[in-house]
Each structure stands twice: as structure tokens, then as C-alpha cells.
PDB file of C-alpha atoms in Angstrom:
ATOM      1  CA  MET A   8       0.109  -0.037   0.121  1.00 74.00           C
ATOM      2  CA  THR A   9       1.940   3.424  -0.897  1.00 75.00           C
ATOM      3  CA  PRO A  10       1.573   6.473   1.402  1.00 77.00           C
ATOM      4  CA  THR A  11      -0.888   7.859  -1.055  1.00 80.00           C
ATOM      5  CA  GLU A  12      -3.434   5.151  -0.044  1.00 82.00           C
ATOM      6  CA  LYS A  13      -2.867   5.382   3.396  1.00 81.00           C
ATOM      7  CA  TYR A  14      -3.303   9.220   3.728  1.00 83.00           C
ATOM      8  CA  THR A  15      -6.423   8.765   1.506  1.00 88.00           C
ATOM      9  CA  TRP A  16      -8.085   6.198   4.119  1.00 88.00           C
ATOM     10  CA  GLY A  17      -7.104   8.543   7.059  1.00 87.00           C
ATOM     11  CA  SER A  18      -8.645  11.512   4.815  1.00 90.00           C
ATOM     12  CA  LEU A  19     -11.925   9.384   3.924  1.00 93.00           C
ATOM     13  CA  ILE A  20     -12.643   8.597   7.549  1.00 91.00           C
ATOM     14  CA  SER A  21     -12.033  11.863   8.750  1.00 92.00           C
ATOM     15  CA  GLY A  22     -14.073  13.426   5.980  1.00 94.00           C
ATOM     16  CA  ILE A  23     -17.236  10.585   7.054  1.00 95.00           C
ATOM     17  CA  LEU A  24     -15.934  11.909  11.010  1.00 93.00           C
ATOM     18  CA  VAL A  25     -16.480  15.199  10.702  1.00 95.00           C
ATOM     19  CA  PHE A  26     -19.266  15.365   7.817  1.00 95.00           C
ATOM     20  CA  GLY A  27     -21.420  13.020  10.781  1.00 94.00           C
ATOM     21  CA  TRP A  28     -20.797  15.920  13.179  1.00 94.00           C
ATOM     22  CA  PHE A  29     -21.834  18.832  11.251  1.00 94.00           C
ATOM     23  CA  ILE A  30     -25.266  16.931  10.605  1.00 94.00           C
ATOM     24  CA  MET A  31     -25.828  16.468  14.219  1.00 92.00           C
ATOM     25  CA  LYS A  32     -25.105  19.924  14.850  1.00 91.00           C
ATOM     26  CA  MET A  33     -26.909  21.265  11.589  1.00 91.00           C
ATOM     27  CA  THR A  34     -30.046  19.136  12.132  1.00 88.00           C
ATOM     28  CA  ASP A  35     -32.925  18.050  14.558  1.00 86.00           C
ATOM     29  CA  GLY A  36     -34.123  15.180  12.913  1.00 81.00           C
ATOM     30  CA  PHE A  37     -35.665  16.076   9.732  1.00 78.00           C
ATOM     31  CA  SER A  38     -34.931  19.653   9.956  1.00 83.00           C
ATOM     32  CA  ILE A  39     -32.304  22.091   9.135  1.00 85.00           C
ATOM     33  CA  VAL A  40     -31.865  23.660  13.023  1.00 86.00           C
ATOM     34  CA  ALA A  41     -32.030  27.595  12.079  1.00 85.00           C
ATOM     35  CA  TYR A  42     -28.985  29.386  12.886  1.00 87.00           C
ATOM     36  CA  GLU A  43     -28.167  32.853  12.342  1.00 84.00           C
ATOM     37  CA  GLY A  44     -24.783  34.625  10.433  1.00 81.00           C
ATOM     38  CA  ASN A  45     -22.659  34.266  13.802  1.00 89.00           C
ATOM     39  CA  ALA A  46     -23.735  30.331  14.629  1.00 91.00           C
ATOM     40  CA  LEU A  47     -23.344  29.520  10.995  1.00 90.00           C
ATOM     41  CA  LEU A  48     -19.719  31.141  11.123  1.00 92.00           C
ATOM     42  CA  SER A  49     -19.149  29.645  14.257  1.00 93.00           C
ATOM     43  CA  ILE A  50     -20.030  25.977  12.823  1.00 93.00           C
ATOM     44  CA  PHE A  51     -17.833  27.099   9.854  1.00 93.00           C
ATOM     45  CA  ILE A  52     -14.363  27.168  11.562  1.00 94.00           C
ATOM     46  CA  GLY A  53     -15.579  24.042  13.785  1.00 93.00           C
ATOM     47  CA  VAL A  54     -15.323  22.187  10.040  1.00 93.00           C
ATOM     48  CA  ILE A  55     -12.308  23.525   9.454  1.00 94.00           C
ATOM     49  CA  ILE A  56     -10.685  22.753  12.861  1.00 94.00           C
ATOM     50  CA  ALA A  57     -12.588  19.513  13.182  1.00 92.00           C
ATOM     51  CA  THR A  58     -11.095  18.452  10.177  1.00 91.00           C
ATOM     52  CA  ILE A  59      -7.295  19.535  10.819  1.00 92.00           C
ATOM     53  CA  ILE A  60      -7.580  17.603  14.213  1.00 92.00           C
ATOM     54  CA  ALA A  61      -9.473  14.449  12.426  1.00 90.00           C
ATOM     55  CA  ARG A  62      -6.607  14.301   9.473  1.00 87.00           C
ATOM     56  CA  ILE A  63      -3.877  14.686  11.978  1.00 88.00           C
ATOM     57  CA  ILE A  64      -5.663  11.732  14.164  1.00 88.00           C
ATOM     58  CA  THR A  65      -7.151   9.300  11.777  1.00 84.00           C
ATOM     59  CA  ALA A  66      -3.716   9.734   9.420  1.00 79.00           C
ATOM     60  CA  SER A  67      -1.593   8.322  12.287  1.00 81.00           C
ATOM     61  CA  ALA A  68      -4.001   5.708  13.434  1.00 81.00           C
ATOM     62  CA  ALA A  69      -3.670   4.696   9.421  1.00 75.00           C
ATOM     63  CA  ALA A  70       0.284   4.818   9.639  1.00 74.00           C
ATOM     64  CA  MET A  71      -0.063   2.618  13.029  1.00 77.00           C
ATOM     65  CA  PHE A  72      -2.953   0.241  11.413  1.00 75.00           C
ATOM     66  CA  PHE A  73      -1.423  -0.263   7.627  1.00 71.00           C
ATOM     67  CA  GLY A  74       2.619   0.269   8.694  1.00 68.00           C
ATOM     68  CA  TYR A  75       5.475   1.979   8.764  1.00 61.00           C
ATOM     69  CA  ASN A  76       7.382   1.195   5.833  1.00 62.00           C
ATOM     70  CA  GLU A  77      11.251   3.384   5.805  1.00 57.00           C
ATOM     71  CA  GLN A  78      10.338   3.393   1.922  1.00 58.00           C
ATOM     72  CA  ASP A  79       7.685   5.320   2.991  1.00 60.00           C
ATOM     73  CA  GLU A  80       9.978   8.688   3.682  1.00 57.00           C
ATOM     74  CA  ASP A  81      11.675   8.954   0.580  1.00 61.00           C
ATOM     75  CA  TYR A  82       8.239   7.957  -1.411  1.00 65.00           C
ATOM     76  CA  MET A  83       7.584  10.412  -4.680  1.00 71.00           C
ATOM     77  CA  GLN A  84       4.452   9.879  -6.417  1.00 78.00           C
ATOM     78  CA  ASP A  85       4.425   8.791  -9.619  1.00 86.00           C
ATOM     79  CA  GLU A  86       2.089   9.363 -13.063  1.00 91.00           C
ATOM     80  CA  ARG A  87       0.146   6.652 -12.050  1.00 90.00           C
ATOM     81  CA  ASP A  88      -0.743   8.047  -8.841  1.00 89.00           C
ATOM     82  CA  LEU A  89      -1.279  11.449 -10.201  1.00 90.00           C
ATOM     83  CA  ALA A  90      -3.609   9.938 -12.919  1.00 91.00           C
ATOM     84  CA  ILE A  91      -5.683   8.209 -10.187  1.00 92.00           C
ATOM     85  CA  GLU A  92      -5.387  11.446  -8.347  1.00 92.00           C
ATOM     86  CA  ARG A  93      -6.411  12.814 -11.398  1.00 93.00           C
ATOM     87  CA  ASN A  94      -9.188  10.650 -12.232  1.00 94.00           C
ATOM     88  CA  ALA A  95     -10.722  10.879  -8.668  1.00 95.00           C
ATOM     89  CA  ASP A  96     -10.683  14.642  -8.746  1.00 96.00           C
ATOM     90  CA  ARG A  97     -12.881  14.622 -11.515  1.00 96.00           C
ATOM     91  CA  ILE A  98     -15.875  11.591 -10.247  1.00 97.00           C
ATOM     92  CA  GLY A  99     -16.013  14.655  -7.059  1.00 96.00           C
ATOM     93  CA  PHE A 100     -15.758  17.675  -9.176  1.00 97.00           C
ATOM     94  CA  LEU A 101     -19.061  15.443 -11.163  1.00 97.00           C
ATOM     95  CA  ALA A 102     -20.438  14.667  -7.627  1.00 97.00           C
ATOM     96  CA  VAL A 103     -20.218  17.972  -6.310  1.00 97.00           C
ATOM     97  CA  THR A 104     -21.622  19.732  -9.372  1.00 97.00           C
ATOM     98  CA  SER A 105     -24.301  17.271  -9.706  1.00 96.00           C
ATOM     99  CA  LEU A 106     -25.448  17.802  -6.024  1.00 95.00           C
ATOM    100  CA  VAL A 107     -25.116  21.706  -6.594  1.00 94.00           C
ATOM    101  CA  ALA A 108     -27.408  21.636  -9.911  1.00 94.00           C
ATOM    102  CA  ILE A 109     -30.019  19.463  -7.925  1.00 91.00           C
ATOM    103  CA  ILE A 110     -29.984  22.177  -5.215  1.00 89.00           C
ATOM    104  CA  ILE A 111     -30.774  24.796  -7.395  1.00 89.00           C
ATOM    105  CA  MET A 112     -33.407  22.394  -8.830  1.00 85.00           C
ATOM    106  CA  LEU A 113     -34.965  22.126  -5.543  1.00 82.00           C
ATOM    107  CA  LEU A 114     -34.619  26.139  -4.834  1.00 82.00           C
ATOM    108  CA  LEU A 115     -36.214  26.943  -8.028  1.00 81.00           C
ATOM    109  CA  LEU A 116     -39.154  23.775  -7.130  1.00 77.00           C
ATOM    110  CA  GLN A 117     -39.497  25.432  -3.911  1.00 74.00           C
ATOM    111  CA  ASP A 118     -40.331  29.147  -5.562  1.00 69.00           C
ATOM    112  CA  SER A 119     -42.655  28.163  -8.216  1.00 70.00           C
ATOM    113  CA  SER A 120     -44.733  25.591  -5.515  1.00 64.00           C
ATOM    114  CA  PRO A 121     -44.520  26.810  -2.020  1.00 58.00           C
ATOM    115  CA  SER A 122     -46.291  23.531  -0.927  1.00 58.00           C
ATOM    116  CA  TYR A 123     -43.843  21.387  -2.608  1.00 54.00           C
ATOM    117  CA  ARG A 124     -43.006  18.845  -0.119  1.00 55.00           C
ATOM    118  CA  LEU A 125     -40.532  16.295  -2.490  1.00 55.00           C
ATOM    119  CA  GLY A 126     -44.262  14.425  -2.564  1.00 56.00           C
ATOM    120  CA  ILE A 127     -43.253  13.392   1.030  1.00 52.00           C
ATOM    121  CA  GLU A 128     -45.973  14.616   3.860  1.00 51.00           C
ATOM    122  CA  ASP A 129     -44.352  16.973   6.360  1.00 50.00           C
ATOM    123  CA  TRP A 130     -41.073  16.563   5.040  1.00 49.00           C
ATOM    124  CA  SER A 131     -39.102  19.622   6.723  1.00 48.00           C
ATOM    125  CA  LEU A 132     -35.793  19.096   5.095  1.00 50.00           C
ATOM    126  CA  ARG A 133     -35.904  22.291   3.167  1.00 67.00           C
ATOM    127  CA  ILE A 134     -33.747  24.814   1.855  1.00 77.00           C
ATOM    128  CA  GLU A 135     -34.615  27.956   3.969  1.00 78.00           C
ATOM    129  CA  GLY A 136     -32.720  30.569   4.484  1.00 84.00           C
ATOM    130  CA  SER A 137     -29.079  31.122   5.241  1.00 87.00           C
ATOM    131  CA  ALA A 138     -28.968  27.948   7.121  1.00 90.00           C
ATOM    132  CA  GLY A 139     -30.818  25.469   4.309  1.00 89.00           C
ATOM    133  CA  MET A 140     -28.287  27.030   2.019  1.00 89.00           C
ATOM    134  CA  PHE A 141     -24.945  26.584   3.989  1.00 92.00           C
ATOM    135  CA  PHE A 142     -26.362  22.928   5.291  1.00 92.00           C
ATOM    136  CA  ALA A 143     -27.183  21.850   1.092  1.00 92.00           C
ATOM    137  CA  LEU A 144     -23.680  23.497   0.196  1.00 93.00           C
ATOM    138  CA  MET A 145     -21.071  22.717   2.241  1.00 94.00           C
ATOM    139  CA  SER A 146     -23.378  19.154   2.617  1.00 95.00           C
ATOM    140  CA  SER A 147     -22.457  18.676  -1.274  1.00 95.00           C
ATOM    141  CA  LEU A 148     -18.762  19.571  -0.561  1.00 95.00           C
ATOM    142  CA  PHE A 149     -18.496  16.672   1.890  1.00 95.00           C
ATOM    143  CA  VAL A 150     -20.177  13.892  -0.779  1.00 96.00           C
ATOM    144  CA  GLY A 151     -17.699  15.724  -3.325  1.00 96.00           C
ATOM    145  CA  HIS A 152     -14.395  14.932  -0.823  1.00 95.00           C
ATOM    146  CA  LEU A 153     -16.022  11.580   0.144  1.00 96.00           C
ATOM    147  CA  VAL A 154     -16.667  10.424  -3.425  1.00 97.00           C
ATOM    148  CA  ARG A 155     -13.072  11.392  -4.854  1.00 96.00           C
ATOM    149  CA  ASP A 156     -11.442   9.600  -1.233  1.00 95.00           C
ATOM    150  CA  SER A 157     -13.841   6.480  -2.223  1.00 95.00           C
ATOM    151  CA  ALA A 158     -13.200   6.577  -6.379  1.00 95.00           C
ATOM    152  CA  ILE A 159      -9.260   6.529  -5.264  1.00 93.00           C
ATOM    153  CA  ILE A 160      -9.123   3.722  -2.718  1.00 92.00           C
ATOM    154  CA  LEU A 161     -10.975   2.007  -5.504  1.00 92.00           C
ATOM    155  CA  PHE A 162      -8.574   2.568  -8.359  1.00 89.00           C
ATOM    156  CA  TYR A 163      -5.761   1.570  -6.376  1.00 87.00           C
ATOM    157  CA  ARG A 164      -7.685  -1.750  -5.052  1.00 82.00           C
ATOM    158  CA  ARG A 165      -8.359  -2.636  -8.665  1.00 76.00           C
ATOM    159  CA  HIS A 166      -4.929  -1.773  -9.552  1.00 61.00           C
ATOM    160  CA  ALA A 167      -6.393  -0.336 -12.521  1.00 52.00           C
ATOM    161  CA  LEU A 168      -7.829   3.111 -13.818  1.00 51.00           C
ATOM    162  CA  ALA A 169     -11.063   4.366 -15.565  1.00 41.00           C
ATOM    163  CA  ILE A 170      -9.339   6.089 -18.301  1.00 40.00           C
TER     164      ILE A 170
ATOM    165  CA  MET B  14     -14.673   6.703 -37.824  1.00 73.00           C
ATOM    166  CA  VAL B  15     -14.878   4.878 -34.869  1.00 79.00           C
ATOM    167  CA  VAL B  16     -11.543   2.861 -34.330  1.00 81.00           C
ATOM    168  CA  LYS B  17     -11.856   0.208 -31.893  1.00 82.00           C
ATOM    169  CA  LYS B  18      -9.855   0.539 -28.555  1.00 81.00           C
ATOM    170  CA  GLY B  19      -6.456  -2.145 -28.853  1.00 83.00           C
ATOM    171  CA  ARG B  20      -4.766  -3.383 -26.056  1.00 86.00           C
ATOM    172  CA  ILE B  21      -0.997  -2.341 -25.185  1.00 89.00           C
ATOM    173  CA  ARG B  22       1.048  -5.889 -23.911  1.00 91.00           C
ATOM    174  CA  ASN B  23       4.494  -6.324 -22.728  1.00 93.00           C
ATOM    175  CA  ASN B  24       7.281  -8.638 -21.301  1.00 93.00           C
ATOM    176  CA  ILE B  25       8.472  -6.639 -18.927  1.00 95.00           C
ATOM    177  CA  ARG B  26       8.076  -9.164 -16.551  1.00 94.00           C
ATOM    178  CA  ASP B  27      10.278 -11.632 -18.316  1.00 94.00           C
ATOM    179  CA  LEU B  28      12.735  -8.892 -18.930  1.00 95.00           C
ATOM    180  CA  ARG B  29      13.208  -8.024 -15.256  1.00 95.00           C
ATOM    181  CA  VAL B  30      13.689 -11.334 -13.874  1.00 95.00           C
ATOM    182  CA  ALA B  31      16.007 -12.049 -16.764  1.00 94.00           C
ATOM    183  CA  ALA B  32      17.610  -8.709 -15.485  1.00 93.00           C
ATOM    184  CA  ASP B  33      17.367 -10.131 -11.941  1.00 94.00           C
ATOM    185  CA  LEU B  34      15.775  -7.158 -10.907  1.00 94.00           C
ATOM    186  CA  THR B  35      13.014  -7.050  -8.114  1.00 94.00           C
ATOM    187  CA  GLN B  36       9.639  -4.740  -8.702  1.00 93.00           C
ATOM    188  CA  ALA B  37      10.953  -2.026  -6.241  1.00 90.00           C
ATOM    189  CA  GLN B  38      14.505  -2.462  -8.011  1.00 92.00           C
ATOM    190  CA  LEU B  39      13.030  -1.702 -11.241  1.00 94.00           C
ATOM    191  CA  GLY B  40      10.844   0.966 -10.185  1.00 92.00           C
ATOM    192  CA  GLU B  41      13.470   2.889  -8.244  1.00 90.00           C
ATOM    193  CA  LYS B  42      15.890   2.961 -11.872  1.00 92.00           C
ATOM    194  CA  ILE B  43      12.877   4.222 -13.733  1.00 93.00           C
ATOM    195  CA  GLY B  44      10.977   6.575 -11.271  1.00 90.00           C
ATOM    196  CA  ALA B  45       8.460   4.218 -10.246  1.00 91.00           C
ATOM    197  CA  THR B  46       6.703   2.952  -7.524  1.00 87.00           C
ATOM    198  CA  ARG B  47       6.225  -0.954  -7.147  1.00 87.00           C
ATOM    199  CA  GLN B  48       2.605  -0.788  -7.469  1.00 86.00           C
ATOM    200  CA  THR B  49       3.221   0.539 -10.783  1.00 90.00           C
ATOM    201  CA  ILE B  50       5.038  -1.948 -11.989  1.00 93.00           C
ATOM    202  CA  ILE B  51       2.919  -3.785 -10.943  1.00 91.00           C
ATOM    203  CA  ALA B  52      -0.267  -2.992 -12.225  1.00 90.00           C
ATOM    204  CA  ILE B  53       2.178  -2.483 -15.533  1.00 93.00           C
ATOM    205  CA  GLU B  54       3.014  -5.937 -15.598  1.00 93.00           C
ATOM    206  CA  GLN B  55      -0.126  -6.811 -14.996  1.00 90.00           C
ATOM    207  CA  GLU B  56      -1.114  -4.698 -18.188  1.00 89.00           C
ATOM    208  CA  LYS B  57      -3.927  -3.212 -16.289  1.00 87.00           C
ATOM    209  CA  TYR B  58      -2.175   0.449 -16.230  1.00 88.00           C
ATOM    210  CA  ALA B  59      -0.409   1.463 -19.405  1.00 90.00           C
ATOM    211  CA  PRO B  60       2.411   3.870 -18.956  1.00 92.00           C
ATOM    212  CA  SER B  61       3.141   7.486 -20.444  1.00 93.00           C
ATOM    213  CA  LEU B  62       5.484   7.586 -23.538  1.00 94.00           C
ATOM    214  CA  GLU B  63       8.191   9.205 -21.034  1.00 94.00           C
ATOM    215  CA  LEU B  64       8.043   5.882 -18.883  1.00 94.00           C
ATOM    216  CA  ALA B  65       7.710   3.203 -21.579  1.00 95.00           C
ATOM    217  CA  PHE B  66      10.834   4.656 -23.304  1.00 95.00           C
ATOM    218  CA  ARG B  67      12.786   4.687 -19.801  1.00 95.00           C
ATOM    219  CA  ILE B  68      11.761   1.187 -19.378  1.00 95.00           C
ATOM    220  CA  ALA B  69      13.931   0.161 -22.625  1.00 95.00           C
ATOM    221  CA  ILE B  70      16.302   2.332 -21.642  1.00 95.00           C
ATOM    222  CA  CYS B  71      16.696   0.422 -18.482  1.00 94.00           C
ATOM    223  CA  PHE B  72      16.864  -2.826 -19.876  1.00 94.00           C
ATOM    224  CA  GLU B  73      18.818  -1.585 -23.345  1.00 94.00           C
ATOM    225  CA  VAL B  74      16.812  -3.111 -25.410  1.00 94.00           C
ATOM    226  CA  PRO B  75      14.352  -0.895 -28.504  1.00 94.00           C
ATOM    227  CA  PHE B  76      11.464   0.077 -27.594  1.00 93.00           C
ATOM    228  CA  GLU B  77       9.151  -2.298 -29.385  1.00 92.00           C
ATOM    229  CA  ALA B  78      10.755  -5.391 -27.620  1.00 92.00           C
ATOM    230  CA  VAL B  79       9.255  -4.441 -24.477  1.00 94.00           C
ATOM    231  CA  PHE B  80       5.951  -3.158 -25.599  1.00 94.00           C
ATOM    232  CA  SER B  81       3.865  -4.129 -28.405  1.00 92.00           C
ATOM    233  CA  TYR B  82       0.378  -3.308 -29.977  1.00 90.00           C
ATOM    234  CA  GLU B  83      -2.371  -5.850 -29.926  1.00 85.00           C
ATOM    235  CA  SER B  84      -5.630  -4.114 -32.250  1.00 80.00           C
TER     236      SER B  84
END
């Protein structure tokens, strides 16, 4: 296993943990908590700090779990590593843009039909106000990141590239 | 015009064994990781033209002695 793969495992796990924390913080059941400006800024800064801390912890844990190799110190990414990252970046980007497109569609549907509830009775997870937009866009970024990391691991595990 | 995708074959494994090199040693010589050598040998990754030439130069054989194209 290359150091890039070990790092990606750490990144994926830390992403899941921070995303989980973010969802717990932002939602109450199926509703988005209507935080105001300063509270949202605090959560945003909290996400950044939590990500840094989680990355450090999971990177150390991944190194311990997968074993430390002396060659890791001199490891340089080669063209296959870069090609895998490039493909995974593209897939992650597609995930983010798809989700943003869905958010735009939801906003348009909500505006055009105020009673729109995704066809579900009492559905309250609507994109409303700053908190709703913040939650939707941050979630898109998290999902894009998780998809990217998952794609990297998948490409390494398959020993192949979907080119 | 539709061109059917071919397959790049190689005999790096035979050349490497003949040269008494491990995958890690070959990787070090040509600037690639052991994992990349494994993927190339299994023909699951087609190296760039530059890396392909480096491999041929490393074994001191012509390019076409290492790689071939199967359409």
C-alpha cells in the first residue's frame, strides 16, 4: 500500500467523522436548525478545525494500522498516482456539480411551488434561509470529497484506472 | 470513423526476471513505485510514452522489444 493510499484512507475516515459531526450539529431530526449568521460562521470554523484535528488523528492511526515502511520516507508520487488522483478529482467534481444542480432545481421548485414537499408529507428538510443554503452547499462539498477519496481507494484496489 | 480500442502488451516481467531485478528495484531505476510496476506487468495500467521509453532504456533493448500493440 502506497503512502498516498494510506493518507487517503485517513482522509476518508476523517471526512466521514467531520461530516457526521456537521450533520448532527445542523439538524434536529429531519429539520435543519435555523442558525443565524454568527452561529453559522462558528460552525464553519468548527468544521475547518475539526477537519485538521481529524486528519492528524486518522493519518497517524492509518500509519499505525497499515504499518510504517521505511521506503515511505522517500516516497515520491509517480505518474500512476497522479493519474489516479486526476481521475478521482474529476469524479469528485462531477459529484459536487451534480449536487449543486440538484440544489438549484430544489430551490426553483420550492419557489415556483411554495407547498412543494418532495412528495413527502411533513417533509421539513427544505432549503430555506442561510442555514438551509449553508447546509446544502457544505453537504455537497463533503459528499464530493468523500466520493473523491472513495474513487482513489477503489482505483488503487483494482490496480487499474478507468481511463 | 469508429476506431476499436486496442491493447498495449508488454513483456516487462520476463525482461525484469532476466535482468535479476525485483519490482521495487526496477521501479527505483525508472522513477516509479512498485505498485505501478505491478499494474504495468499485469497490463492493467498503460504507462506514459516517457515512462515506457525509460523502461526500454533501463533494459537496454529497443522499445518494440518491450511493448507491442494488439488491435
